[in-house]
mmCIF file of C-alpha atoms in Angstrom:
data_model
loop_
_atom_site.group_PDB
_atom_site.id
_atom_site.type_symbol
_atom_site.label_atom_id
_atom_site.label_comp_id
_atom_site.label_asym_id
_atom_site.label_seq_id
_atom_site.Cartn_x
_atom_site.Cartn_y
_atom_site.Cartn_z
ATOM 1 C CA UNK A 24 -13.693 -6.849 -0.710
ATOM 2 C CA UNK A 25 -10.803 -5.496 1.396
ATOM 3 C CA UNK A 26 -12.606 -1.994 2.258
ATOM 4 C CA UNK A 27 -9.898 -0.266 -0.085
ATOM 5 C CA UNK A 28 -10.737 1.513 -3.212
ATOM 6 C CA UNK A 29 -8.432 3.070 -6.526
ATOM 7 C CA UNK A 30 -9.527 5.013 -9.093
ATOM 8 C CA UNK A 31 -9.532 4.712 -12.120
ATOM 9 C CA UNK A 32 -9.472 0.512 -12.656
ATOM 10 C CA UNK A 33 -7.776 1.239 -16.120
ATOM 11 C CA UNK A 34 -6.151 3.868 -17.498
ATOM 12 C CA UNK A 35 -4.678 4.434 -20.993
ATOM 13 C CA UNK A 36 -2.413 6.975 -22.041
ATOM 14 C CA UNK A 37 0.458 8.043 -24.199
ATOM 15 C CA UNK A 38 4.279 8.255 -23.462
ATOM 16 C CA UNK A 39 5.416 11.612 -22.114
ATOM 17 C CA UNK A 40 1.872 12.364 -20.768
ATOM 18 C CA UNK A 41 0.945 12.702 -16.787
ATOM 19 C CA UNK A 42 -1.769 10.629 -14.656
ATOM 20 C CA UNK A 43 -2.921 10.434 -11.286
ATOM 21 C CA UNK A 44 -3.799 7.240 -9.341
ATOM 22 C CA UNK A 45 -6.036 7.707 -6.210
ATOM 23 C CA UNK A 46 -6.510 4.999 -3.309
ATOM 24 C CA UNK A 47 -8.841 5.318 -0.243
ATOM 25 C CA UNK A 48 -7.592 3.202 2.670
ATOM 26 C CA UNK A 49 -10.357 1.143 4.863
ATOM 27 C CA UNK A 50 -11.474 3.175 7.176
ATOM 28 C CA UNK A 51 -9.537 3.643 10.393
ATOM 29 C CA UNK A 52 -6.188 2.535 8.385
ATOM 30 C CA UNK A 53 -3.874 6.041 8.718
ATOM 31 C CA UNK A 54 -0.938 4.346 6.084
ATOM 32 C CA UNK A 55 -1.064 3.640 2.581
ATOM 33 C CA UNK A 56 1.445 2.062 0.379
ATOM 34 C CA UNK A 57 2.199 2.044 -2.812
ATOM 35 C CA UNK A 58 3.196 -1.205 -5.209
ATOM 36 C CA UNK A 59 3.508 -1.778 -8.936
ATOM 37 C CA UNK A 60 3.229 -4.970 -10.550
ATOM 38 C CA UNK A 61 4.434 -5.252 -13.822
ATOM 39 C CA UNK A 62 3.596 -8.175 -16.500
ATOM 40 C CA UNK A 63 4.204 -11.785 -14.399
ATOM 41 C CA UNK A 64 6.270 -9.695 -12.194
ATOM 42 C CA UNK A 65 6.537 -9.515 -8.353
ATOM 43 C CA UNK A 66 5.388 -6.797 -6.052
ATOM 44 C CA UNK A 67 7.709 -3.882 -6.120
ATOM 45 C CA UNK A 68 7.207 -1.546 -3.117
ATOM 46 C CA UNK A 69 7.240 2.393 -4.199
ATOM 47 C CA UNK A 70 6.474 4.538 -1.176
ATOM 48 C CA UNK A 71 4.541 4.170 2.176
ATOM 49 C CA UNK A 72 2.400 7.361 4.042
ATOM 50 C CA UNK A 73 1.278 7.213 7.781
ATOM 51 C CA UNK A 74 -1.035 9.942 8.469
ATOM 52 C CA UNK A 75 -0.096 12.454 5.950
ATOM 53 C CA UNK A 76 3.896 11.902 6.268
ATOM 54 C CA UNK A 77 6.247 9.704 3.969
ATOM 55 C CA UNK A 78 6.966 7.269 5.827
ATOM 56 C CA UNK A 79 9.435 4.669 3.510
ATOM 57 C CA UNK A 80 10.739 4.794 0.062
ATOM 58 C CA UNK A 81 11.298 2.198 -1.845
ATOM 59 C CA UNK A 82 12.227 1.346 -5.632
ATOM 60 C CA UNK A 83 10.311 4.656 -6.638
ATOM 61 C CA UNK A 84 11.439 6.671 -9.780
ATOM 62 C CA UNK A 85 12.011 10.559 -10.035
ATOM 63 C CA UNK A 86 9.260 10.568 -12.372
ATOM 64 C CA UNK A 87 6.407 9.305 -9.637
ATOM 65 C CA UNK A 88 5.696 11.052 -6.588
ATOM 66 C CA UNK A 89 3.048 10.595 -4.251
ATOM 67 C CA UNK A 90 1.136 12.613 -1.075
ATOM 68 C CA UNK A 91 -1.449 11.700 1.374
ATOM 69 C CA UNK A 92 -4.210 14.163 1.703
ATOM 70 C CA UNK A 93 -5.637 14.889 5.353
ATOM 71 C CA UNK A 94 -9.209 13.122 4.852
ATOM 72 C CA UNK A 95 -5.961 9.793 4.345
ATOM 73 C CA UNK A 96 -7.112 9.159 0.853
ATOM 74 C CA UNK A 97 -3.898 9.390 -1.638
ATOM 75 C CA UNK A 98 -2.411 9.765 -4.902
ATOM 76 C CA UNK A 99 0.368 8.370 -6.924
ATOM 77 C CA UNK A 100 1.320 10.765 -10.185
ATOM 78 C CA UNK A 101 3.371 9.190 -12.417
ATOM 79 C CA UNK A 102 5.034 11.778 -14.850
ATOM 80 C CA UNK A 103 6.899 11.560 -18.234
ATOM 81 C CA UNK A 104 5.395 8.334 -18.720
ATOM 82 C CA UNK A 105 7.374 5.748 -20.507
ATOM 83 C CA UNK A 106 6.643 2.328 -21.942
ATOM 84 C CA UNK A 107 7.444 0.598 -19.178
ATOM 85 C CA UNK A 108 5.447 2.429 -16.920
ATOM 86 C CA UNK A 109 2.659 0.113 -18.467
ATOM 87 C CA UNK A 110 1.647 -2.417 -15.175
ATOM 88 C CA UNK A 111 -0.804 -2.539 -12.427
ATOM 89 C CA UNK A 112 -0.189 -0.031 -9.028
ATOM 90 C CA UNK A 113 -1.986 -1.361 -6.176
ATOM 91 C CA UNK A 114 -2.462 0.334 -2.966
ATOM 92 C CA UNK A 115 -2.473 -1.232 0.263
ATOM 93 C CA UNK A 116 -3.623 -0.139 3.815
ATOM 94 C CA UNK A 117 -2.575 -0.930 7.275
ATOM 95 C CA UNK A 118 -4.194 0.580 10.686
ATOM 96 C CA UNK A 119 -1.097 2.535 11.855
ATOM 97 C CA UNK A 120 2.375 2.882 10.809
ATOM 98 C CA UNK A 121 3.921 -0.498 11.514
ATOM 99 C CA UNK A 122 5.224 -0.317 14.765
ATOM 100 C CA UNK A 123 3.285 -3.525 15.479
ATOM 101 C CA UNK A 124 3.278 -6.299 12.832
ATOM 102 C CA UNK A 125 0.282 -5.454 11.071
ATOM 103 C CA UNK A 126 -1.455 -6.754 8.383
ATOM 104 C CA UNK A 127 -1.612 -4.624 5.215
ATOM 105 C CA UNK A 128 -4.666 -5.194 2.839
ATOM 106 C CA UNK A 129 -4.542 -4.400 -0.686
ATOM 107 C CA UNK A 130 -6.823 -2.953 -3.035
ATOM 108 C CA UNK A 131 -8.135 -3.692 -6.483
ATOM 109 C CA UNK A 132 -5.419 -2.020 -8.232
ATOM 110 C CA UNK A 133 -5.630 0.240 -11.349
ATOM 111 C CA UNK A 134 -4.013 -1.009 -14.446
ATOM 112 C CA UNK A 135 -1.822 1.627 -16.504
ATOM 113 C CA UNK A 136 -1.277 0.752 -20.303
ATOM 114 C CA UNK A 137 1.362 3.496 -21.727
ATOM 115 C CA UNK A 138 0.997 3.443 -25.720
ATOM 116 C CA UNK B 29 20.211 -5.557 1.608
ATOM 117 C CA UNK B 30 16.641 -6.581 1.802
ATOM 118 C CA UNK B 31 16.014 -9.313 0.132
ATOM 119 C CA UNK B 32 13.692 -12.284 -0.031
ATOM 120 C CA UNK B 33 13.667 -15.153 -2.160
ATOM 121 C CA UNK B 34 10.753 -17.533 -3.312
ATOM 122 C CA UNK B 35 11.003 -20.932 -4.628
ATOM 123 C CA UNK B 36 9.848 -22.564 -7.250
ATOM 124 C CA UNK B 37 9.005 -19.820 -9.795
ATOM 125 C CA UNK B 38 6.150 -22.514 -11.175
ATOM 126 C CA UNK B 39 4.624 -25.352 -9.182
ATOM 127 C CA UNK B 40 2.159 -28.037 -10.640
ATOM 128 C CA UNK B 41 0.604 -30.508 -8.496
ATOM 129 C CA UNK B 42 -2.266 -33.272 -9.046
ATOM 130 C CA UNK B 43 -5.385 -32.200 -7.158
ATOM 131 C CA UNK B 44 -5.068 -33.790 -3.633
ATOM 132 C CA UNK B 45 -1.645 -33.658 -3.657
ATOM 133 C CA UNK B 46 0.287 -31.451 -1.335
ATOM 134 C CA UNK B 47 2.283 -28.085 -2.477
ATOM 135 C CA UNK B 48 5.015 -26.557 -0.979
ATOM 136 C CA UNK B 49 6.921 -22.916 -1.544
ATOM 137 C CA UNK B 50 10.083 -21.036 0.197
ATOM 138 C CA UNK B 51 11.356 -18.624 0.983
ATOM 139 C CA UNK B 52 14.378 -16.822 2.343
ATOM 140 C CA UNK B 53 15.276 -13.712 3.626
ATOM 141 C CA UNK B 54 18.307 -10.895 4.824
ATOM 142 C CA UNK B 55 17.379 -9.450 7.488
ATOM 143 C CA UNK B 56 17.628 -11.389 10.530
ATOM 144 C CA UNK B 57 15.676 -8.430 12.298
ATOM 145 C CA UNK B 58 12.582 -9.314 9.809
ATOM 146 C CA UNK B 59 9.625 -10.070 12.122
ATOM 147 C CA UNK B 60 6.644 -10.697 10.592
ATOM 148 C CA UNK B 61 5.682 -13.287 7.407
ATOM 149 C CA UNK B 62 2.548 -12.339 5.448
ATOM 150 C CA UNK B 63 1.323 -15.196 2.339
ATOM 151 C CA UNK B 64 -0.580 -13.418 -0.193
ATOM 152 C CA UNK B 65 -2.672 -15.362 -2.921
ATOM 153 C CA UNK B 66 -3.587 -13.498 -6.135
ATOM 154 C CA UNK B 67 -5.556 -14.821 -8.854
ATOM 155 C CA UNK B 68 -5.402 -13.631 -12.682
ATOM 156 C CA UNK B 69 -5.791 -9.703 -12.678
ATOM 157 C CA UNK B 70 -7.352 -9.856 -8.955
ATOM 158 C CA UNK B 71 -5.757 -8.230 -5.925
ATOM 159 C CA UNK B 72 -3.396 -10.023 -3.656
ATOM 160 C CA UNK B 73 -5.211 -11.289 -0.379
ATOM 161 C CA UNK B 74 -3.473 -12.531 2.602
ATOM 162 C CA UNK B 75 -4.197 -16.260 3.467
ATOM 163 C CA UNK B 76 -2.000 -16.577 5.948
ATOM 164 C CA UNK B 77 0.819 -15.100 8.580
ATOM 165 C CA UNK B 78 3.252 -15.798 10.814
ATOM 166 C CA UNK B 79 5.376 -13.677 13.659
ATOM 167 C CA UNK B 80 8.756 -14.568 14.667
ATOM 168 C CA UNK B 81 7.710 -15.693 17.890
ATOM 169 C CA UNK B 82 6.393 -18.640 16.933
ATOM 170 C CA UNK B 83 7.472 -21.550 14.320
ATOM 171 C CA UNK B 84 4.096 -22.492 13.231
ATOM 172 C CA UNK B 85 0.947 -21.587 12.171
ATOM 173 C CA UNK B 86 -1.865 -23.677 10.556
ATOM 174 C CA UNK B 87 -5.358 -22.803 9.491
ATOM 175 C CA UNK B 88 -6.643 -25.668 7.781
ATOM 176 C CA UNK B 89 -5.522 -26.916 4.914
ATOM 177 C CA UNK B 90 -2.720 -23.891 4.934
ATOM 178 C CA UNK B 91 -0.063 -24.047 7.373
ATOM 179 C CA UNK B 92 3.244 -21.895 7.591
ATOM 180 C CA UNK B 93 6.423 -22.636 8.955
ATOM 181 C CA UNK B 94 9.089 -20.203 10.174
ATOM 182 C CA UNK B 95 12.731 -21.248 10.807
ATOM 183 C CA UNK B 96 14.031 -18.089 12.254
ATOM 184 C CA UNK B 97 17.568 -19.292 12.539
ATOM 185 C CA UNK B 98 18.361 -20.526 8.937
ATOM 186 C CA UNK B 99 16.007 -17.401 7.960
ATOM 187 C CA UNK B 100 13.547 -19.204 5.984
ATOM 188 C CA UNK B 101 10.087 -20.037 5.973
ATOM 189 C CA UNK B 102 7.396 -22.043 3.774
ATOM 190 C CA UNK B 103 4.005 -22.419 2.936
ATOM 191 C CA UNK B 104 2.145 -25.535 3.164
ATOM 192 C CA UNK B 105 -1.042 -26.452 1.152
ATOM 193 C CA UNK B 106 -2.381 -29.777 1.856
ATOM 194 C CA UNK B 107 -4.999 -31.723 -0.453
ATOM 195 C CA UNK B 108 -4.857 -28.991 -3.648
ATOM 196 C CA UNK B 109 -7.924 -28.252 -5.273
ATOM 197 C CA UNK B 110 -8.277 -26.627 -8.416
ATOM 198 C CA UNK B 111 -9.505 -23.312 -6.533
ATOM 199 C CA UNK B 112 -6.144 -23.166 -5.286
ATOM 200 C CA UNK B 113 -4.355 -22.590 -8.105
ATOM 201 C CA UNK B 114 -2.857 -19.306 -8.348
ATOM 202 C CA UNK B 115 0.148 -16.874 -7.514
ATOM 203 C CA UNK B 116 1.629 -16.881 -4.587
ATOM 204 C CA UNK B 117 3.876 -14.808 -2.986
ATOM 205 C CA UNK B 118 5.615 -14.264 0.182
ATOM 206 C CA UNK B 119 6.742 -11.351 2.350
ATOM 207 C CA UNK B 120 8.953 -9.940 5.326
ATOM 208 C CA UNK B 121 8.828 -6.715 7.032
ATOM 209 C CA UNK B 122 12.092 -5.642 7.505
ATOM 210 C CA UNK B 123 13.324 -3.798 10.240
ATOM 211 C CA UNK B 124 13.370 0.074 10.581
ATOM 212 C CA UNK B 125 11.154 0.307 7.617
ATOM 213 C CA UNK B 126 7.980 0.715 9.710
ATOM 214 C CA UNK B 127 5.595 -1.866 7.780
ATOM 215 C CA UNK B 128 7.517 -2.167 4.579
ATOM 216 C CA UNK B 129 7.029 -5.397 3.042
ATOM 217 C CA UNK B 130 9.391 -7.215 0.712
ATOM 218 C CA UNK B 131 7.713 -9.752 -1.173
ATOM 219 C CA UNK B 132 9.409 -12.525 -2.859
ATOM 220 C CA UNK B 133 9.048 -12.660 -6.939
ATOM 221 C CA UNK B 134 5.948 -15.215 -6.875
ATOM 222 C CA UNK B 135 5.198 -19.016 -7.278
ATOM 223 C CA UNK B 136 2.277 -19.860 -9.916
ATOM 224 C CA UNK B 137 0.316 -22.701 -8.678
ATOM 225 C CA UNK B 138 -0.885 -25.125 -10.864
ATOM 226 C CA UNK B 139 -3.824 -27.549 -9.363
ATOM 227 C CA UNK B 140 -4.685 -30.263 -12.235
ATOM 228 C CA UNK B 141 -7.752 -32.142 -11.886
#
């Protein structure tokens, strides 16, 4: 067990509807990032917080945004949701924001089916 | 841009044989080297990492190796056991992205008894 937890561990939903993610780092970690994972795919970075700010983008669409909330949990909403959408979004935690090489540790992921 | 690439996509090996997987990357700025394992619908969990100021890292039967100048790096599993099999996948933190990590697009491990 990493010490990060997401909510819900599945989720199923139809196209063109709206859901919300949620991640709690480990405690102490101030960043979280954002990956999805689709189908015997690779880990595609979306969007990294440090202590309430964005802090990187990555390959994140229009559609998804994300915030980090002062107590550091977050939340990914993914909007307009399309069949694609469909994969698993893990969230990962690191102790600050990456000045140092640091170690980020991921969490159990929630898997997203879009129907 | 950033980029890393992992090689081979698939990997089968004889239990007690050894495995290796590579990896290249774009940034010549990239510091840091994280291996993650993942097994089937589990999360990814670092075995293993390496920083640029060093060439090699070992922790039993895992070992990394980090050629900074042709900007590659591998990973090293000695006497496979079926527990091993798996995906793997690399990383590097590229520069001026804080602690972004670009992972490579996986290797699945194959251990056969």
């Amino acid at each position: 067990d990493s010490g990060v937890t997401q909510t819900p561990k599945h989720l199923i939903t139809a196209t063109g509807q709206r859901v919300t993610l949620r991640c709690s780092p480990r405690s102490g970690d101030l960043s979280v990032y954002w990956y999805q994972q689709s189908l015997d795919q690779g880990l595609q970075f979306l969007i990294q917080y440090y202590n309430g700010e964005e802090r990187a983008k990555g390959n994140i669409l229009e559609r998804f945004s994300a915030q980090q909330f002062p107590d550091l949990h977050s939340e990914l909403n993914l909007s307009s949701l399309e069949l694609g959408d469909s994969a698993l979004y893990f969230c990962a935690s690191s102790v600050s924001s990456g000045r140092s090489r640091e170690t980020q540790y991921f969490g159990p992921g929630t898997r997203l089916l879009v129907l | 841009g950033e980029n890393v690439e992992q090689h081979p996509s698939t990997l089968s090996v004889q239990e007690g044989d050894s495995a290796v997987i590579k990896c290249t990357y774009s940034d010549s700025a990239s510091n840091y080297f994280p291996w993650y394992k993942q097994e089937l619908g589990k999360r990814p969990q670092l075995i293993i990492d390496i920083r640029s100021n060093v060439g090699e890292k070992k922790d039993q039967r895992i070992a990394v190796t980090l050629n900074k100048t042709a900007k590659h790096f591998s990973l090293h599993i000695t006497e496979t056991q079926p527990e091993d099999s798996a995906v793997y996948f690399c990383a590097a933190r590229f520069s001026g992205g804080y602690n972004k990590l670009i992972f490579g697009a996986g290797t699945r491990l194959a251990v056969h008894p």
